Amino acid sequence: MSVSGETAEVAKLRDQLSALERRATMAEAAAAKAEAELEAMKVQQDKERIEFKKLLDHAFDEVREARAREDKLKTQLRTAEAERDAAEYAEDERLAALLAATEMDAREADWTRPEFSLAMRIEKLTSGLSTRCSDIRITQRRAEGWIYKVGQVRKTWKRRYLVFDLDSRTVKYFEELHRPEKGVIPFDQITRVYVPKGAKDKAIPNEFKHIFVIDTLPRTYFCAAPDADTMNVWTEVLASVSQAYTNERRATMADPMRHLSVADMRNISAYAAGAHAPAQDE
């Protein structure tokens, strides 16, 4: 081989080597780029892993909190159910006691019983007041005493002896003790007994201020007791057999739906000069 031929072959080899070196350089660059991308991917994966772990931990925390709230709510629910059951039991006990007391009171108030004692019943209703009133006498079956009553025809006050009798089931009033009665009120005609608000009118003399009213089917009776205590006792006695008598009797008496106006009371007060004068009406 000639020198020129060798030179050409060397130049060709050098060209091939240069090409290989360029390829190697490019491959190294590509490898470096790939390694950098791989590293970046690892970094990104690490970030995503860390973020995912944070999200997972947060989710676990929320689950734990939710379970804690659930347990707390269950505890509160059990407590509320226990309190409700206790309240229902207490209410049942209260209602049972109230029913028993109501039944007992209804039995005690049943004046149709042969063993019923009017004196004991009124003593209980008035907290012993009836035993201290000298103007009304109460026995096992009767109550009696002097009162004033407005006449049916002549609206003047008349002194009358009132007799409440369980055996005859009547209220009778007399002008004199040993004379026939002036009038009779059967129990079944009494609808209501109450103290009118108008009885506080200053125009009414003191001896007629303690007024109580007996409503019956035929008419209304206006009566006056000697004092407030006797008025209250008579009201309890008469109300005990009225058709409207209930456990709320005191509320009804304290604030009646129907009451006398001041004008009504002043009209009844036409007794001034002849209040004690004999009259022909009842």
Short mmCIF file of N, CA, C and O in Angstrom, two decimals, residues 28-88:
data_model
loop_
_atom_site.label_atom_id
_atom_site.label_comp_id
_atom_site.label_asym_id
_atom_site.label_seq_id
_atom_site.Cartn_x
_atom_site.Cartn_y
_atom_site.Cartn_z
N GLU A 28 -23.59 10.67 26.28
CA GLU A 28 -23.35 11.12 27.65
C GLU A 28 -24.29 12.27 28.04
O GLU A 28 -24.81 12.32 29.15
N ALA A 29 -24.47 13.20 27.08
CA ALA A 29 -25.39 14.31 27.33
C ALA A 29 -26.80 13.81 27.55
O ALA A 29 -27.53 14.24 28.46
N ALA A 30 -27.19 12.83 26.69
CA ALA A 30 -28.54 12.26 26.82
C ALA A 30 -28.69 11.53 28.15
O ALA A 30 -29.71 11.60 28.85
N ALA A 31 -27.59 10.80 28.49
CA ALA A 31 -27.63 10.06 29.77
C ALA A 31 -27.71 11.02 30.94
O ALA A 31 -28.44 10.81 31.91
N ALA A 32 -26.92 12.12 30.85
CA ALA A 32 -26.95 13.11 31.92
C ALA A 32 -28.33 13.75 32.03
O ALA A 32 -28.85 13.97 33.13
N LYS A 33 -28.91 14.03 30.83
CA LYS A 33 -30.26 14.62 30.83
C LYS A 33 -31.27 13.65 31.43
O LYS A 33 -32.12 14.02 32.24
N ALA A 34 -31.13 12.36 31.01
CA ALA A 34 -32.06 11.36 31.53
C ALA A 34 -31.90 11.19 33.02
O ALA A 34 -32.87 11.04 33.77
N GLU A 35 -30.60 11.20 33.45
CA GLU A 35 -30.35 11.08 34.89
C GLU A 35 -30.92 12.27 35.65
O GLU A 35 -31.51 12.10 36.73
N ALA A 36 -30.78 13.46 35.04
CA ALA A 36 -31.35 14.66 35.68
C ALA A 36 -32.86 14.58 35.73
O ALA A 36 -33.51 14.92 36.75
N GLU A 37 -33.45 14.12 34.61
CA GLU A 37 -34.91 13.97 34.60
C GLU A 37 -35.36 12.93 35.61
O GLU A 37 -36.39 13.09 36.28
N LEU A 38 -34.56 11.82 35.67
CA LEU A 38 -34.89 10.79 36.65
C LEU A 38 -34.81 11.33 38.07
O LEU A 38 -35.67 11.05 38.91
N GLU A 39 -33.77 12.12 38.32
CA GLU A 39 -33.62 12.71 39.65
C GLU A 39 -34.77 13.67 39.96
O GLU A 39 -35.30 13.70 41.07
N ALA A 40 -35.13 14.45 38.91
CA ALA A 40 -36.27 15.37 39.08
C ALA A 40 -37.55 14.59 39.35
O ALA A 40 -38.38 15.00 40.18
N MET A 41 -37.70 13.45 38.64
CA MET A 41 -38.88 12.62 38.87
C MET A 41 -38.88 12.06 40.28
O MET A 41 -39.92 12.00 40.94
N LYS A 42 -37.67 11.67 40.76
CA LYS A 42 -37.58 11.16 42.12
C LYS A 42 -37.94 12.24 43.13
O LYS A 42 -38.66 12.00 44.11
N VAL A 43 -37.42 13.44 42.87
CA VAL A 43 -37.74 14.57 43.76
C VAL A 43 -39.25 14.82 43.75
O VAL A 43 -39.87 15.03 44.81
N GLN A 44 -39.84 14.83 42.56
CA GLN A 44 -41.28 15.06 42.44
C GLN A 44 -42.07 13.95 43.13
O GLN A 44 -43.05 14.21 43.82
N GLN A 45 -41.58 12.72 42.94
CA GLN A 45 -42.25 11.59 43.59
C GLN A 45 -42.16 11.71 45.12
O GLN A 45 -43.12 11.41 45.83
N ASP A 46 -40.94 12.14 45.57
CA ASP A 46 -40.79 12.34 47.02
C ASP A 46 -41.76 13.41 47.53
O ASP A 46 -42.38 13.25 48.59
N LYS A 47 -41.87 14.51 46.77
CA LYS A 47 -42.80 15.57 47.15
C LYS A 47 -44.24 15.04 47.18
O LYS A 47 -45.01 15.30 48.11
N GLU A 48 -44.57 14.31 46.07
CA GLU A 48 -45.93 13.77 46.00
C GLU A 48 -46.17 12.76 47.12
O GLU A 48 -47.27 12.70 47.68
N ARG A 49 -45.14 11.97 47.45
CA ARG A 49 -45.27 10.99 48.53
C ARG A 49 -45.49 11.70 49.86
O ARG A 49 -46.34 11.30 50.67
N ILE A 50 -44.70 12.75 50.05
CA ILE A 50 -44.84 13.52 51.29
C ILE A 50 -46.23 14.16 51.36
O ILE A 50 -46.91 14.13 52.40
N GLU A 51 -46.67 14.76 50.24
CA GLU A 51 -48.00 15.38 50.20
C GLU A 51 -49.09 14.36 50.41
O GLU A 51 -50.07 14.59 51.13
N PHE A 52 -48.92 13.20 49.77
CA PHE A 52 -49.91 12.13 49.93
C PHE A 52 -49.97 11.67 51.38
O PHE A 52 -51.04 11.42 51.93
N LYS A 53 -48.77 11.57 51.99
CA LYS A 53 -48.74 11.16 53.40
C LYS A 53 -49.43 12.19 54.28
O LYS A 53 -50.14 11.84 55.22
N LYS A 54 -49.22 13.47 53.96
CA LYS A 54 -49.91 14.52 54.72
C LYS A 54 -51.43 14.38 54.57
O LYS A 54 -52.17 14.46 55.55
N LEU A 55 -51.83 14.17 53.31
CA LEU A 55 -53.28 14.01 53.06
C LEU A 55 -53.81 12.77 53.79
O LEU A 55 -54.90 12.81 54.38
N LEU A 56 -53.01 11.70 53.74
CA LEU A 56 -53.45 10.47 54.41
C LEU A 56 -53.52 10.67 55.91
O LEU A 56 -54.49 10.24 56.57
N ASP A 57 -52.50 11.32 56.47
CA ASP A 57 -52.51 11.59 57.91
C ASP A 57 -53.69 12.48 58.30
O ASP A 57 -54.34 12.26 59.33
N HIS A 58 -53.96 13.50 57.46
CA HIS A 58 -55.09 14.38 57.72
C HIS A 58 -56.41 13.62 57.67
O HIS A 58 -57.31 13.83 58.51
N ALA A 59 -56.49 12.70 56.68
CA ALA A 59 -57.71 11.88 56.57
C ALA A 59 -57.88 11.00 57.79
O ALA A 59 -58.98 10.87 58.34
N PHE A 60 -56.75 10.40 58.25
CA PHE A 60 -56.81 9.58 59.45
C PHE A 60 -57.22 10.42 60.67
O PHE A 60 -57.98 9.97 61.52
N ASP A 61 -56.69 11.64 60.75
CA ASP A 61 -57.05 12.53 61.86
C ASP A 61 -58.55 12.84 61.83
O ASP A 61 -59.20 12.85 62.88
N GLU A 62 -59.05 13.11 60.64
CA GLU A 62 -60.48 13.40 60.51
C GLU A 62 -61.33 12.19 60.90
O GLU A 62 -62.38 12.33 61.54
N VAL A 63 -60.85 11.01 60.50
CA VAL A 63 -61.56 9.79 60.88
C VAL A 63 -61.57 9.63 62.39
O VAL A 63 -62.60 9.31 63.01
N ARG A 64 -60.39 9.85 63.01
CA ARG A 64 -60.32 9.74 64.47
C ARG A 64 -61.23 10.77 65.15
O ARG A 64 -61.92 10.45 66.12
N GLU A 65 -61.23 12.01 64.62
CA GLU A 65 -62.09 13.04 65.19
C GLU A 65 -63.57 12.68 65.01
O GLU A 65 -64.39 12.89 65.91
N ALA A 66 -63.87 12.15 63.82
CA ALA A 66 -65.26 11.76 63.56
C ALA A 66 -65.70 10.65 64.51
O ALA A 66 -66.81 10.67 65.04
N ARG A 67 -64.81 9.69 64.73
CA ARG A 67 -65.13 8.61 65.66
C ARG A 67 -65.26 9.13 67.09
O ARG A 67 -66.13 8.68 67.85
N ALA A 68 -64.39 10.10 67.43
CA ALA A 68 -64.48 10.69 68.77
C ALA A 68 -65.80 11.44 68.94
O ALA A 68 -66.46 11.33 69.97
N ARG A 69 -66.18 12.19 67.88
CA ARG A 69 -67.47 12.90 67.94
C ARG A 69 -68.62 11.92 68.00
O ARG A 69 -69.60 12.13 68.72
N GLU A 70 -68.48 10.83 67.23
CA GLU A 70 -69.52 9.80 67.26
C GLU A 70 -69.66 9.19 68.65
O GLU A 70 -70.77 9.01 69.17
N ASP A 71 -68.51 8.88 69.27
CA ASP A 71 -68.54 8.32 70.62
C ASP A 71 -69.15 9.32 71.60
O ASP A 71 -69.92 8.94 72.49
N LYS A 72 -68.78 10.61 71.44
CA LYS A 72 -69.32 11.63 72.32
C LYS A 72 -70.84 11.76 72.14
O LYS A 72 -71.59 11.86 73.12
N LEU A 73 -71.27 11.74 70.87
CA LEU A 73 -72.71 11.83 70.60
C LEU A 73 -73.44 10.61 71.14
O LEU A 73 -74.56 10.74 71.68
N LYS A 74 -72.83 9.44 71.01
CA LYS A 74 -73.45 8.23 71.56
C LYS A 74 -73.58 8.35 73.08
O LYS A 74 -74.61 7.97 73.64
N THR A 75 -72.52 8.87 73.70
CA THR A 75 -72.58 9.06 75.16
C THR A 75 -73.67 10.06 75.54
O THR A 75 -74.44 9.83 76.47
N GLN A 76 -73.73 11.18 74.78
CA GLN A 76 -74.76 12.18 75.04
C GLN A 76 -76.15 11.59 74.81
O GLN A 76 -77.09 11.89 75.56
N LEU A 77 -76.26 10.76 73.75
CA LEU A 77 -77.55 10.13 73.46
C LEU A 77 -77.96 9.20 74.59
O LEU A 77 -79.12 9.22 75.03
N ARG A 78 -76.99 8.39 75.05
CA ARG A 78 -77.30 7.49 76.17
C ARG A 78 -77.70 8.29 77.42
O ARG A 78 -78.64 7.92 78.13
N THR A 79 -76.97 9.40 77.65
CA THR A 79 -77.30 10.24 78.81
C THR A 79 -78.69 10.85 78.66
O THR A 79 -79.49 10.86 79.61
N ALA A 80 -78.97 11.36 77.43
CA ALA A 80 -80.29 11.96 77.18
C ALA A 80 -81.39 10.92 77.32
O ALA A 80 -82.46 11.21 77.88
N GLU A 81 -81.14 9.72 76.82
CA GLU A 81 -82.15 8.65 76.94
C GLU A 81 -82.37 8.28 78.40
O GLU A 81 -83.50 8.06 78.84
N ALA A 82 -81.26 8.23 79.16
CA ALA A 82 -81.39 7.93 80.59
C ALA A 82 -82.16 9.03 81.31
O ALA A 82 -83.03 8.75 82.15
N GLU A 83 -81.84 10.29 80.97
CA GLU A 83 -82.56 11.41 81.58
C GLU A 83 -84.04 11.40 81.18
O GLU A 83 -84.91 11.68 82.00
N ARG A 84 -84.28 11.09 79.89
CA ARG A 84 -85.67 11.01 79.44
C ARG A 84 -86.42 9.91 80.18
O ARG A 84 -87.55 10.12 80.64
N ASP A 85 -85.77 8.74 80.29
CA ASP A 85 -86.42 7.64 81.00
C ASP A 85 -86.68 8.01 82.45
O ASP A 85 -87.75 7.71 83.01
N ALA A 86 -85.68 8.70 83.06
CA ALA A 86 -85.86 9.12 84.46
C ALA A 86 -86.98 10.13 84.58
O ALA A 86 -87.79 10.08 85.51
N ALA A 87 -87.02 11.08 83.60
CA ALA A 87 -88.08 12.09 83.62
C ALA A 87 -89.45 11.46 83.41
O ALA A 87 -90.43 11.83 84.06
N GLU A 88 -89.51 10.50 82.47
CA GLU A 88 -90.79 9.81 82.23
C GLU A 88 -91.22 9.03 83.46
O GLU A 88 -92.40 9.02 83.82
#
